[in-house]
Coordinates of C-alpha atoms in Angstrom, one line a residue:
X222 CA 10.7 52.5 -2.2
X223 CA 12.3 49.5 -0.6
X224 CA 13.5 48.2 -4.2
X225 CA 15.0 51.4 -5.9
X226 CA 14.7 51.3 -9.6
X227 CA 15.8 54.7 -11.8
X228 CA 13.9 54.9 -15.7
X229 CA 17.4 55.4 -18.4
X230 CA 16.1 57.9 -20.9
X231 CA 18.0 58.0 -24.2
X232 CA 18.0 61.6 -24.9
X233 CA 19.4 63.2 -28.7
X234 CA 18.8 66.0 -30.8
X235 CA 18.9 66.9 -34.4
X236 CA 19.6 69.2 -36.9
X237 CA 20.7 69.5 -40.5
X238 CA 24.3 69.3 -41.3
X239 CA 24.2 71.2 -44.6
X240 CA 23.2 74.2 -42.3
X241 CA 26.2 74.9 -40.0
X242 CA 28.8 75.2 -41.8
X243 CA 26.6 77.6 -43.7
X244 CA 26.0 79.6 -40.9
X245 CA 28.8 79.1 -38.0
X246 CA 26.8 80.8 -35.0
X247 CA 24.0 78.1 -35.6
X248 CA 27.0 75.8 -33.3
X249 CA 27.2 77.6 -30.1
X250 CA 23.1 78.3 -30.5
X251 CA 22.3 74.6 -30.7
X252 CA 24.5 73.3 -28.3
X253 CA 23.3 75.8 -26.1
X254 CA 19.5 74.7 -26.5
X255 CA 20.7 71.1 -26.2
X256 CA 21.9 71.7 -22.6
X257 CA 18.9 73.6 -21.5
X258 CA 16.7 70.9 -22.7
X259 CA 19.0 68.2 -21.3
X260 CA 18.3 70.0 -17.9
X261 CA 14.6 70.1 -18.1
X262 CA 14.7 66.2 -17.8
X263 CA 13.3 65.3 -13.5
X264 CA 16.5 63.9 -11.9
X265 CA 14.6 60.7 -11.1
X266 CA 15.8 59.0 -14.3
X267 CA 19.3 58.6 -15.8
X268 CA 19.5 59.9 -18.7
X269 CA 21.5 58.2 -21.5
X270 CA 23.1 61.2 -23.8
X271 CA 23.3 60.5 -27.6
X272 CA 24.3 64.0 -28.0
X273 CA 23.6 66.8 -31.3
X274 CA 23.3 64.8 -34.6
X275 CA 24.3 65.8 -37.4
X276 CA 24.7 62.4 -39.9
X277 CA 24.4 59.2 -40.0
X278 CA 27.1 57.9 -38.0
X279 CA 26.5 60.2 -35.5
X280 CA 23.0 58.4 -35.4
X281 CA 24.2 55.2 -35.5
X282 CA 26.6 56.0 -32.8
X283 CA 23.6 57.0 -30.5
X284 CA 21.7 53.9 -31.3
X285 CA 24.7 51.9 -30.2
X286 CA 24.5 54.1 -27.0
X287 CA 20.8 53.9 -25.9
X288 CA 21.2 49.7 -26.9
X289 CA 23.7 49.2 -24.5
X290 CA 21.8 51.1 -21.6
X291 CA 18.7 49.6 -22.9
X292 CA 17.0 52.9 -22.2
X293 CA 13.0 52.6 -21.2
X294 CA 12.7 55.6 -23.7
X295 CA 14.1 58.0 -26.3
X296 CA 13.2 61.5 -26.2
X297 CA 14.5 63.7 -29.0
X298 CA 15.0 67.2 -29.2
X299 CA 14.2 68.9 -32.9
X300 CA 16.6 71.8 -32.7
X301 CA 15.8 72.9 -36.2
X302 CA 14.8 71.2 -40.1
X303 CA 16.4 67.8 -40.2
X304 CA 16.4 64.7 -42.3
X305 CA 15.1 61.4 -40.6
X306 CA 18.3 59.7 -41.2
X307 CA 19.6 62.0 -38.3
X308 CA 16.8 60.0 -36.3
X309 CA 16.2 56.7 -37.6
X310 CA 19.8 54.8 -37.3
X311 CA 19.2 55.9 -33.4
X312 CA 16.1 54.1 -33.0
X313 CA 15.9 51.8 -35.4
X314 CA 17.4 48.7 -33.4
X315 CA 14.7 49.7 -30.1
X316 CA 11.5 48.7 -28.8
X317 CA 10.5 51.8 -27.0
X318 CA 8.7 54.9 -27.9
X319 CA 10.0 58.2 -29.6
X320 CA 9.0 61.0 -28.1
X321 CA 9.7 64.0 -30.4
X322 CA 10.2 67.3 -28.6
X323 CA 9.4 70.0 -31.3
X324 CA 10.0 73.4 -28.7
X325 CA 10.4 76.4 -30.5
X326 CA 13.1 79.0 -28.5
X327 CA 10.9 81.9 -29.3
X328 CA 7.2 82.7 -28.5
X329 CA 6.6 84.4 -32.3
X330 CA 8.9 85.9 -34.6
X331 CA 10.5 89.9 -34.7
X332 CA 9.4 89.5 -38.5
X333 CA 11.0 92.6 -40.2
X334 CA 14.4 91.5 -37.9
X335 CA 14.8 87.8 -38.7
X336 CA 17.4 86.5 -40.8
X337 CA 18.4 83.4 -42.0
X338 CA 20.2 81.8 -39.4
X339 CA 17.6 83.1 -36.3
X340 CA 14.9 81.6 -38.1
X341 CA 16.7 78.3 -38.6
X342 CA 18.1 78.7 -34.9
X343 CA 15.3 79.7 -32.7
X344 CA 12.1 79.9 -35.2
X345 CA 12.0 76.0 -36.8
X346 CA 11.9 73.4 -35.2
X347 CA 8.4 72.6 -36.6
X348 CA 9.6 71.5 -40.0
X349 CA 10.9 68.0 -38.7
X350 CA 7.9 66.7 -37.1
X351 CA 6.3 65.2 -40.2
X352 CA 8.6 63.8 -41.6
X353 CA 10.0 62.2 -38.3
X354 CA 6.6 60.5 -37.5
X355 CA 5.8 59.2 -41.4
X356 CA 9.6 57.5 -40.9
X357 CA 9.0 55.9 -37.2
X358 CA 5.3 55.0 -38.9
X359 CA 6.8 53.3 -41.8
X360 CA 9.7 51.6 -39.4
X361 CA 6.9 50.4 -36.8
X362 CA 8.1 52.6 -34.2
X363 CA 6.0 53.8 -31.2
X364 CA 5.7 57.8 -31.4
X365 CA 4.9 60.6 -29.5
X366 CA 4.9 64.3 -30.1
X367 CA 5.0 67.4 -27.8
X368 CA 4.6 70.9 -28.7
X369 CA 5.9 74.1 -27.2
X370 CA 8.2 77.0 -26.3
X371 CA 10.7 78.0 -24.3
X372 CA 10.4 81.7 -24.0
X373 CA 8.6 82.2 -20.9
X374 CA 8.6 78.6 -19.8
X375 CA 6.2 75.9 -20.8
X376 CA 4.7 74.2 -18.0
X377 CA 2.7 72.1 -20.5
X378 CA 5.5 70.9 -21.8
X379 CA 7.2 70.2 -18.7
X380 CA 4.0 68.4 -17.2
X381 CA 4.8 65.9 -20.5
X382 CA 8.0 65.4 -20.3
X383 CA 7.5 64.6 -16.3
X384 CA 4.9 62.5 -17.6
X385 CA 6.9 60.2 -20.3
X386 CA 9.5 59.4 -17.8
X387 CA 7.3 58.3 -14.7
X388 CA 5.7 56.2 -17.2
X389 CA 9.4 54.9 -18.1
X390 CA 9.9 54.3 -14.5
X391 CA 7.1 51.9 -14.6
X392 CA 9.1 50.0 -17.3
X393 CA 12.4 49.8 -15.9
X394 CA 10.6 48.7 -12.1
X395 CA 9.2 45.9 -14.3
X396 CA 12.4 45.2 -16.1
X397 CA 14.4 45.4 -12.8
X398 CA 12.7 43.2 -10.0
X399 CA 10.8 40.8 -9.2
X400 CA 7.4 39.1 -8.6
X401 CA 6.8 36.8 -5.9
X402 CA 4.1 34.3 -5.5
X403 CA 3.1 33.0 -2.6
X404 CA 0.4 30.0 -2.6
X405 CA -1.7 30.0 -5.5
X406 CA -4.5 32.2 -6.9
X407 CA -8.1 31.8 -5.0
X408 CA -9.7 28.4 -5.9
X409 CA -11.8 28.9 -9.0
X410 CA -11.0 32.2 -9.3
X411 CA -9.9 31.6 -12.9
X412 CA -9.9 35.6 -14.4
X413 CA -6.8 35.6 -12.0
X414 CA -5.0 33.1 -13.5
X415 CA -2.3 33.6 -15.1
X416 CA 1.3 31.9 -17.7
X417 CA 4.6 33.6 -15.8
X418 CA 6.5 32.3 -19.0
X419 CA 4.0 34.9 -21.3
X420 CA 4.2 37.3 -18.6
X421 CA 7.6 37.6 -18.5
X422 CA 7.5 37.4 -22.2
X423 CA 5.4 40.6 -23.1
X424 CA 5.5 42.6 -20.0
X425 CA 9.1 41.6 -18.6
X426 CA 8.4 40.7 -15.4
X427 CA 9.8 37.7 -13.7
X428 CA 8.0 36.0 -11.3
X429 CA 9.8 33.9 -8.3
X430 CA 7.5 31.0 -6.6
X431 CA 7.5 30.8 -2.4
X432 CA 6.2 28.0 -0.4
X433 CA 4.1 28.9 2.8
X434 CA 6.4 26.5 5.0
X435 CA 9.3 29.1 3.9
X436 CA 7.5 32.3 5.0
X437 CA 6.4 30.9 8.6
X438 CA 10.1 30.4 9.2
X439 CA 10.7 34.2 7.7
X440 CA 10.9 36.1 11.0
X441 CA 13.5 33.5 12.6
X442 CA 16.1 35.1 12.9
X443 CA 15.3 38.2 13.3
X444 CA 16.5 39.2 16.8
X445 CA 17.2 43.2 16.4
X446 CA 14.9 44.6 19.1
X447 CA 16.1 47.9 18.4
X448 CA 14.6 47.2 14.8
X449 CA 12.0 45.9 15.7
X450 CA 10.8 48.6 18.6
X451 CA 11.2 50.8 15.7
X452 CA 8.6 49.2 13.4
X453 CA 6.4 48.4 16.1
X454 CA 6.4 52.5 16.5
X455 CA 6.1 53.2 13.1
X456 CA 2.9 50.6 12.6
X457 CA 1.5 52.3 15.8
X458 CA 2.3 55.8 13.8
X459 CA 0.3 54.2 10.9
X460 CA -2.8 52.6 12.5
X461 CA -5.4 53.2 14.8
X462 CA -6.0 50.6 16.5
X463 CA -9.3 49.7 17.5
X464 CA -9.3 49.4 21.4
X465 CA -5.6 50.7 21.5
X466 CA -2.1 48.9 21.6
X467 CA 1.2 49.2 22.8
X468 CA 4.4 48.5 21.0
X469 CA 4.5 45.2 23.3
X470 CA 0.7 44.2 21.3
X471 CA 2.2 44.7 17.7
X472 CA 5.5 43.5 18.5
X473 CA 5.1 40.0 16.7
X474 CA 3.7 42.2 13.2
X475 CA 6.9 44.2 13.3
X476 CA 9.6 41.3 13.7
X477 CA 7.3 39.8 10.9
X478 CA 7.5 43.4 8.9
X479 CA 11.2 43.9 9.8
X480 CA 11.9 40.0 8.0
X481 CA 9.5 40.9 4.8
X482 CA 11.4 44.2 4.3
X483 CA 14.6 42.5 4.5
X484 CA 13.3 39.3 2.6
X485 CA 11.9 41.9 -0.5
X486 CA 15.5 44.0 -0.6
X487 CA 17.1 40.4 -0.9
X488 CA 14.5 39.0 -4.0
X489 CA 14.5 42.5 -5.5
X490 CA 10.7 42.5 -5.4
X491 CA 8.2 45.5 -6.3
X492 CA 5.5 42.9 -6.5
X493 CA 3.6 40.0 -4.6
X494 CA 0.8 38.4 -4.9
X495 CA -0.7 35.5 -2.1
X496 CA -3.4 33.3 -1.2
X497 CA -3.2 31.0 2.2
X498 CA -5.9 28.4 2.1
X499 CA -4.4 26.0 4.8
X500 CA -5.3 25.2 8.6
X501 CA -4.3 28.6 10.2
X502 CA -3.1 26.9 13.1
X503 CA 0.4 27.2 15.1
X504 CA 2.9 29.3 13.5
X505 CA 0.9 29.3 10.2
X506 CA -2.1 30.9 12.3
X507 CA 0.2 33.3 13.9
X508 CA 1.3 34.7 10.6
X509 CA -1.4 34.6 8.7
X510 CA -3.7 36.7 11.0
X511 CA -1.1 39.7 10.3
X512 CA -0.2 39.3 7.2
X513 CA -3.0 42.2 5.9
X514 CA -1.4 45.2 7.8
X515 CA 2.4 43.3 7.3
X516 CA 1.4 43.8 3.4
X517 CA 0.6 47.1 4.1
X518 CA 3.4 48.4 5.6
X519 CA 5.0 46.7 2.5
X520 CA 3.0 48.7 -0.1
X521 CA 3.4 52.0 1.9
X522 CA 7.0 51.5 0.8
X523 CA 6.5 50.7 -2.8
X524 CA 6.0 46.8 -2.8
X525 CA 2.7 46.3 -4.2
X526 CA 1.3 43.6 -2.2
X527 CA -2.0 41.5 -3.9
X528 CA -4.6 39.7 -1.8
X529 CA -6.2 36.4 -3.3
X530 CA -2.7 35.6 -5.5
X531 CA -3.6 38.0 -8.1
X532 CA -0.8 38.7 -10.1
X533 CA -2.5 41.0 -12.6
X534 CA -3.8 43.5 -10.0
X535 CA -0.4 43.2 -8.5
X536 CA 0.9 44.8 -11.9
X537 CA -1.9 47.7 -11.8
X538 CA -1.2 48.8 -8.1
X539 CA 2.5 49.2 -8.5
X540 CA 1.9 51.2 -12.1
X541 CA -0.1 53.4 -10.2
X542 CA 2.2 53.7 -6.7
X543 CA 4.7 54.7 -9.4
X544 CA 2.8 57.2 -11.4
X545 CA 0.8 58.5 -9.1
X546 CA 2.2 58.2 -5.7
X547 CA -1.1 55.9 -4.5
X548 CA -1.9 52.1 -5.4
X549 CA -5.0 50.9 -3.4
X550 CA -6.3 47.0 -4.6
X551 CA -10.0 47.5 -5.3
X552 CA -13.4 45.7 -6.2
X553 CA -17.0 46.7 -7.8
X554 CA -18.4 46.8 -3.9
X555 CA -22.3 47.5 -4.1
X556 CA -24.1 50.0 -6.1
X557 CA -26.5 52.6 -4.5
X558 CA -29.2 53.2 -7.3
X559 CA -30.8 56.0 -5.1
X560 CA -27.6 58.4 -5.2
X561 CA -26.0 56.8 -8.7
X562 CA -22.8 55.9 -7.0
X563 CA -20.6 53.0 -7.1
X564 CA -19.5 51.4 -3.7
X565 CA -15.4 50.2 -4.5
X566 CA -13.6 48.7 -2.4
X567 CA -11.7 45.5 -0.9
X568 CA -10.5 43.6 2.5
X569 CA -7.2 43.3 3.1
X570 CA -3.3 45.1 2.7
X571 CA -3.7 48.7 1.2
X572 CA -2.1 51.7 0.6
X573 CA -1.3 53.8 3.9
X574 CA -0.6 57.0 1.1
X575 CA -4.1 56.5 0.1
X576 CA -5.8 57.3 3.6
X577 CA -6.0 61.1 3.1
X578 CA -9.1 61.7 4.5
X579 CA -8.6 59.3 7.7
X580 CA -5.8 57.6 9.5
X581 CA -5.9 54.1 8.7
X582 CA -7.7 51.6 11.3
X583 CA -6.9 47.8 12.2
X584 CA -9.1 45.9 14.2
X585 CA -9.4 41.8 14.5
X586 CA -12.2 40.0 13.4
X587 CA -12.4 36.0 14.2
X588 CA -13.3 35.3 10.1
X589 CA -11.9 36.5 7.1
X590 CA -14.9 36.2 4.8
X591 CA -14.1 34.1 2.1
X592 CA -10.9 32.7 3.4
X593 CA -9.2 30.6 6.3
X594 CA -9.0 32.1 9.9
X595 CA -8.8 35.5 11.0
X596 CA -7.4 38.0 12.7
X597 CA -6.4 41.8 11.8
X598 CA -8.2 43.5 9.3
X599 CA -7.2 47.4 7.9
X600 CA -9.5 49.8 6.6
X601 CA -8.3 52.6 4.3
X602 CA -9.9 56.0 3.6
X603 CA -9.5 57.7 0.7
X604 CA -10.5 61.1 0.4
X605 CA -13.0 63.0 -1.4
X606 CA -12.1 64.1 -4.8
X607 CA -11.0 62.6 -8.2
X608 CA -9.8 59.1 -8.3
X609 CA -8.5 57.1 -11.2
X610 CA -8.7 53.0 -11.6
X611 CA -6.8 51.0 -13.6
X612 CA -7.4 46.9 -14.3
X613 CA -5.0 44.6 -16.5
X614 CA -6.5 41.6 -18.6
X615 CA -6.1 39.2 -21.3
X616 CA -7.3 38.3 -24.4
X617 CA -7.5 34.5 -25.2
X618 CA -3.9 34.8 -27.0
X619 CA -2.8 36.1 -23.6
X620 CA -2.1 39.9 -24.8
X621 CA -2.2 41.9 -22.1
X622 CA -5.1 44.9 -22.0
X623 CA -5.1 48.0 -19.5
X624 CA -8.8 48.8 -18.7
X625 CA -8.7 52.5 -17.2
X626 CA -11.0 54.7 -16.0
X627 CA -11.2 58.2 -14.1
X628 CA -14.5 59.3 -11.6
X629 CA -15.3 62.0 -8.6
X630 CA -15.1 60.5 -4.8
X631 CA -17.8 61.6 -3.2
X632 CA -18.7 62.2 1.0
X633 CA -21.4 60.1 2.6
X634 CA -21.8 56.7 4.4
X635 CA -19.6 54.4 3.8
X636 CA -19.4 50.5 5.7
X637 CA -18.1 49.9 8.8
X638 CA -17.2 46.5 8.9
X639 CA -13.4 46.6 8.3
X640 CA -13.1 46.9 4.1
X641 CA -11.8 49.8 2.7
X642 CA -14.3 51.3 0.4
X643 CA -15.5 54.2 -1.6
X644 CA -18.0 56.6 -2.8
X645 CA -17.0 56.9 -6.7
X646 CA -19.7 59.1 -9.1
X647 CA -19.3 58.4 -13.2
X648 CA -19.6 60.5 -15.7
X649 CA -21.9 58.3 -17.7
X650 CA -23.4 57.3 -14.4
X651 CA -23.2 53.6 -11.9
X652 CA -25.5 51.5 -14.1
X653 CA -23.4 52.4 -17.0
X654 CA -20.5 52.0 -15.9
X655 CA -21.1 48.8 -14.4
X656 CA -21.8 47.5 -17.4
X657 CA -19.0 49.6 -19.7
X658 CA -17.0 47.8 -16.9
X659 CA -17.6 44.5 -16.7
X660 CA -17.5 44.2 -20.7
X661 CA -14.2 45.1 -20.9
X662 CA -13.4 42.0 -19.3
X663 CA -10.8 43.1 -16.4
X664 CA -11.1 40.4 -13.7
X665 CA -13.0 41.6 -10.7
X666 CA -9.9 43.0 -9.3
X667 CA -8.8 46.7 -10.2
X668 CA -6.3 49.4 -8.5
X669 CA -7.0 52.8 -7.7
X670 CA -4.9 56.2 -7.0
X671 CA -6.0 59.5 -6.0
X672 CA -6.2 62.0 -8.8
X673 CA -6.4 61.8 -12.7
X674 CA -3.8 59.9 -14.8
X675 CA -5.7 58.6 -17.7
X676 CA -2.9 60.3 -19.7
X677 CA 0.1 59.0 -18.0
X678 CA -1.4 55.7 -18.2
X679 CA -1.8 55.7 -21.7
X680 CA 2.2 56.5 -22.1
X681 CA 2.5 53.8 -19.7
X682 CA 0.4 51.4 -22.4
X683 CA 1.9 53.0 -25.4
X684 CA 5.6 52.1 -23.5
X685 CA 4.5 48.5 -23.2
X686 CA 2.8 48.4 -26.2
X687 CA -0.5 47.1 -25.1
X688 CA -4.3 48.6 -25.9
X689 CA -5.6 50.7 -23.3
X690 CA -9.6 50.6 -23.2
X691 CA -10.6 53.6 -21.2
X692 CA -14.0 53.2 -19.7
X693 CA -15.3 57.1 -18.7
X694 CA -13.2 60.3 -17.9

């Protein structure tokens, strides 16, 4: 990622006070459990540590913790029966989701040789859950639960966890950086259009206005020919090229490359979203018939980059990229009635991680359909398999609304002309989904990663607190 961002995780654990003093080894046992657990946690996030609770004020004291880090998420550990006064003071003061981790040390019990304290120690950590979720229900909280054991590993359980906290990422790369606009939305293209002030409100992301005349000026200065042999190499690496190139035929994409990198470390952006509608002559010409694989390059790192000044697909590429490693902007294509397949796809900037099945390819075309000038266009190919797209929309109170839906990638013929585009079978078939689709209202823009991640996206929604309407699995 060119803009690093790290999810803070507020991690605790509970258990009865009554009981330790009751039974002594019940000390050394939990704490013993807690640092396991605490290790199970991916070393992509920083995890905020509330510690073992016991009472109130040890609650209280791990709320005042997980406030000041304002932690993307709280995961707690149920070591054993506790009240939810252990749990609430924590959480009471946050707007995140509690995931409850009910993971039982052992896989069944040695019935005729379990006392007391190893049944409360290594046997219960069931009795909690309840009562925990009827108190976060009654204080409006966001919940989660996840069952499991330790004895012989639970990948399950792992998968989750891993799960909850790449969907945490997503909030904190929100939370952290930045969204710049270039131009304006598409003329007349109105599902794209968007309030920064509500955006920033509900989904905490700021967004920083640029002027074309200050991004024909961007490469200036740049003058580092070491630099910028290097990413003349590594978009060479990336592409091929119809009818082949040197570094001396790119060289003017990398300086312009080497600027935007620089130019997005210095905004702190994960997002942009552009539209050029002016002459294309001169400088602004020059730049603008590069600016597709530039963009790419830019998303390859992390930086989801949005054709047409669509903020909203913006959003659903870099959830994706973050989740799932792949972020591709995408479009209902064409539909071909005689196989029952949906054609998606889109012109412009993709995703370099999402051309598994073929390098990428740039060629020039003298129009950009649709849009001022021309110049080099990318095609992406992604492979055959399982894909998963996402789409964010409003209602008319401006809500934000995740529209999701999963499918199979299937070989065949796919067009030629330059636009990245894709086989994709339904479940409930094209016809229907087309029109499952379109009435769930999610602008004609969507993204698209390789693999399934329905499930992370809805910890991803449940984070954010927004509806997810998922189309087909």
């Amino acid at each position: 990622m060119l803009v690093e961002t790290k999810a803070r995780v507020g991690v605790f654990a509970i258990a009865l006070g009554a009981y330790l003093p009751q039974f002594p080894s019940l000390v050394p046992e939990f704490e013993g459990q807690y640092a396991a657990f605490k290790k199970t946690l991916p070393d992509t996030v920083e995890l905020v540590d509330g510690g073992i609770v016991t009472t109130k004020e040890q609650s209280m004291a791990a709320g005042d913790k997980f406030r000041a880090a304002d932690v993307d998420l709280v995961i707690l550990q149920l070591l054993t029966y506790a009240t939810s006064y252990n749990m609430l003071p924590a959480v009471r003061d946050l707007d995140v989701p509690v995931v409850l981790v009910n993971v039982q040390k052992k896989k069944a019990p040695d019935y005729a040789n379990t006392d007391t304290p190893t049944w409360l120690g290594e046997l219960y950590a069931c009795g909690a859950v309840g009562e925990m979720v009827a108190d976060l229900e009654r204080a409006g909280k966001r919940h989660a639960v996840i069952t499991g054991v330790v004895e012989g590993g639970d990948p399950a359980v792992q998968a989750e966890i891993n799960d909850w906290c790449k969907a945490a990422q997503v909030r904190r790369r929100f939370r952290d950086t930045n969204l710049a606009q270039i131009g304006r939305p598409y003329p007349g293209m109105m599902d794209l259009y968007i309030d920064e002030t509500n955006l920033y409100n509900r989904m905490w992301l700021y967004t920083k206005q640029f002027d074309w005349e200050k991004m024909w000026a961007i490469a200036d200065n740049v003058t580092d020919e070491a630099a910028i042999r290097a990413k003349a190499e590594e978009i060479l690496d990336t592409f091929d090229i119809e009818g082949g190139a040197t570094v001396e035929t790119v060289w003017d994409m990398a300086r312009y490359v080497v600027a935007f990198e620089q130019w997005v470390k210095d905004e702190k952006l994960a997002f942009v979203a552009s539209h050029y509608d002016g002459f294309a002559k001169g400088v602004a010409g020059k730049l603008d018939s590069m600016l597709i694989p530039a963009f790419s390059m830019l998303i390859k790192q992390g930086t989801a980059c949005a054709v047409e000044g669509d903020i909203k697909v913006a959003m659903a590429m870099s959830i994706l990229k973050t989740i799932a490693g792949t972020g591709q902007l995408s479009e209902m294509y064409s539909i071909d009635f005689d196989e029952d397949i949906c054609i998606i796809g889109h012109s412009g900037s993709g995703d370099a991680d999402i051309s598994q099945a073929k390098k990428p390819t740039m060629k020039i075309v003298p129009v950009f359909h649709g849009k001022t000038g021309g110049g080099y266009l990318t095609q992406f190919y992604p492979p055959v398999g399982e894909v998963t797209y996402l789409a964010i929309t409003q209602d008319k109170d401006g809500h934000f609304k995740f529209v999701a839906a999963e499918g199979i990638n299937e070989p065949g013929p796919i067009f030629t002309f330059g636009d990245t585009n894709m086989r994709t079978r339904f479940a409930c078939g094209a016809r229907e989904f087309c029109n499952r689709w379109s009435e769930a209202g999610p602008t004609h823009h969507m993204a698209a990663a390789v693999g399934r991640h329905i499930d992370t996206i809805l910890k991803v929604a449940k984070i954010f607190n927004v509806p997810v309407e998922v189309i087909t699995r």
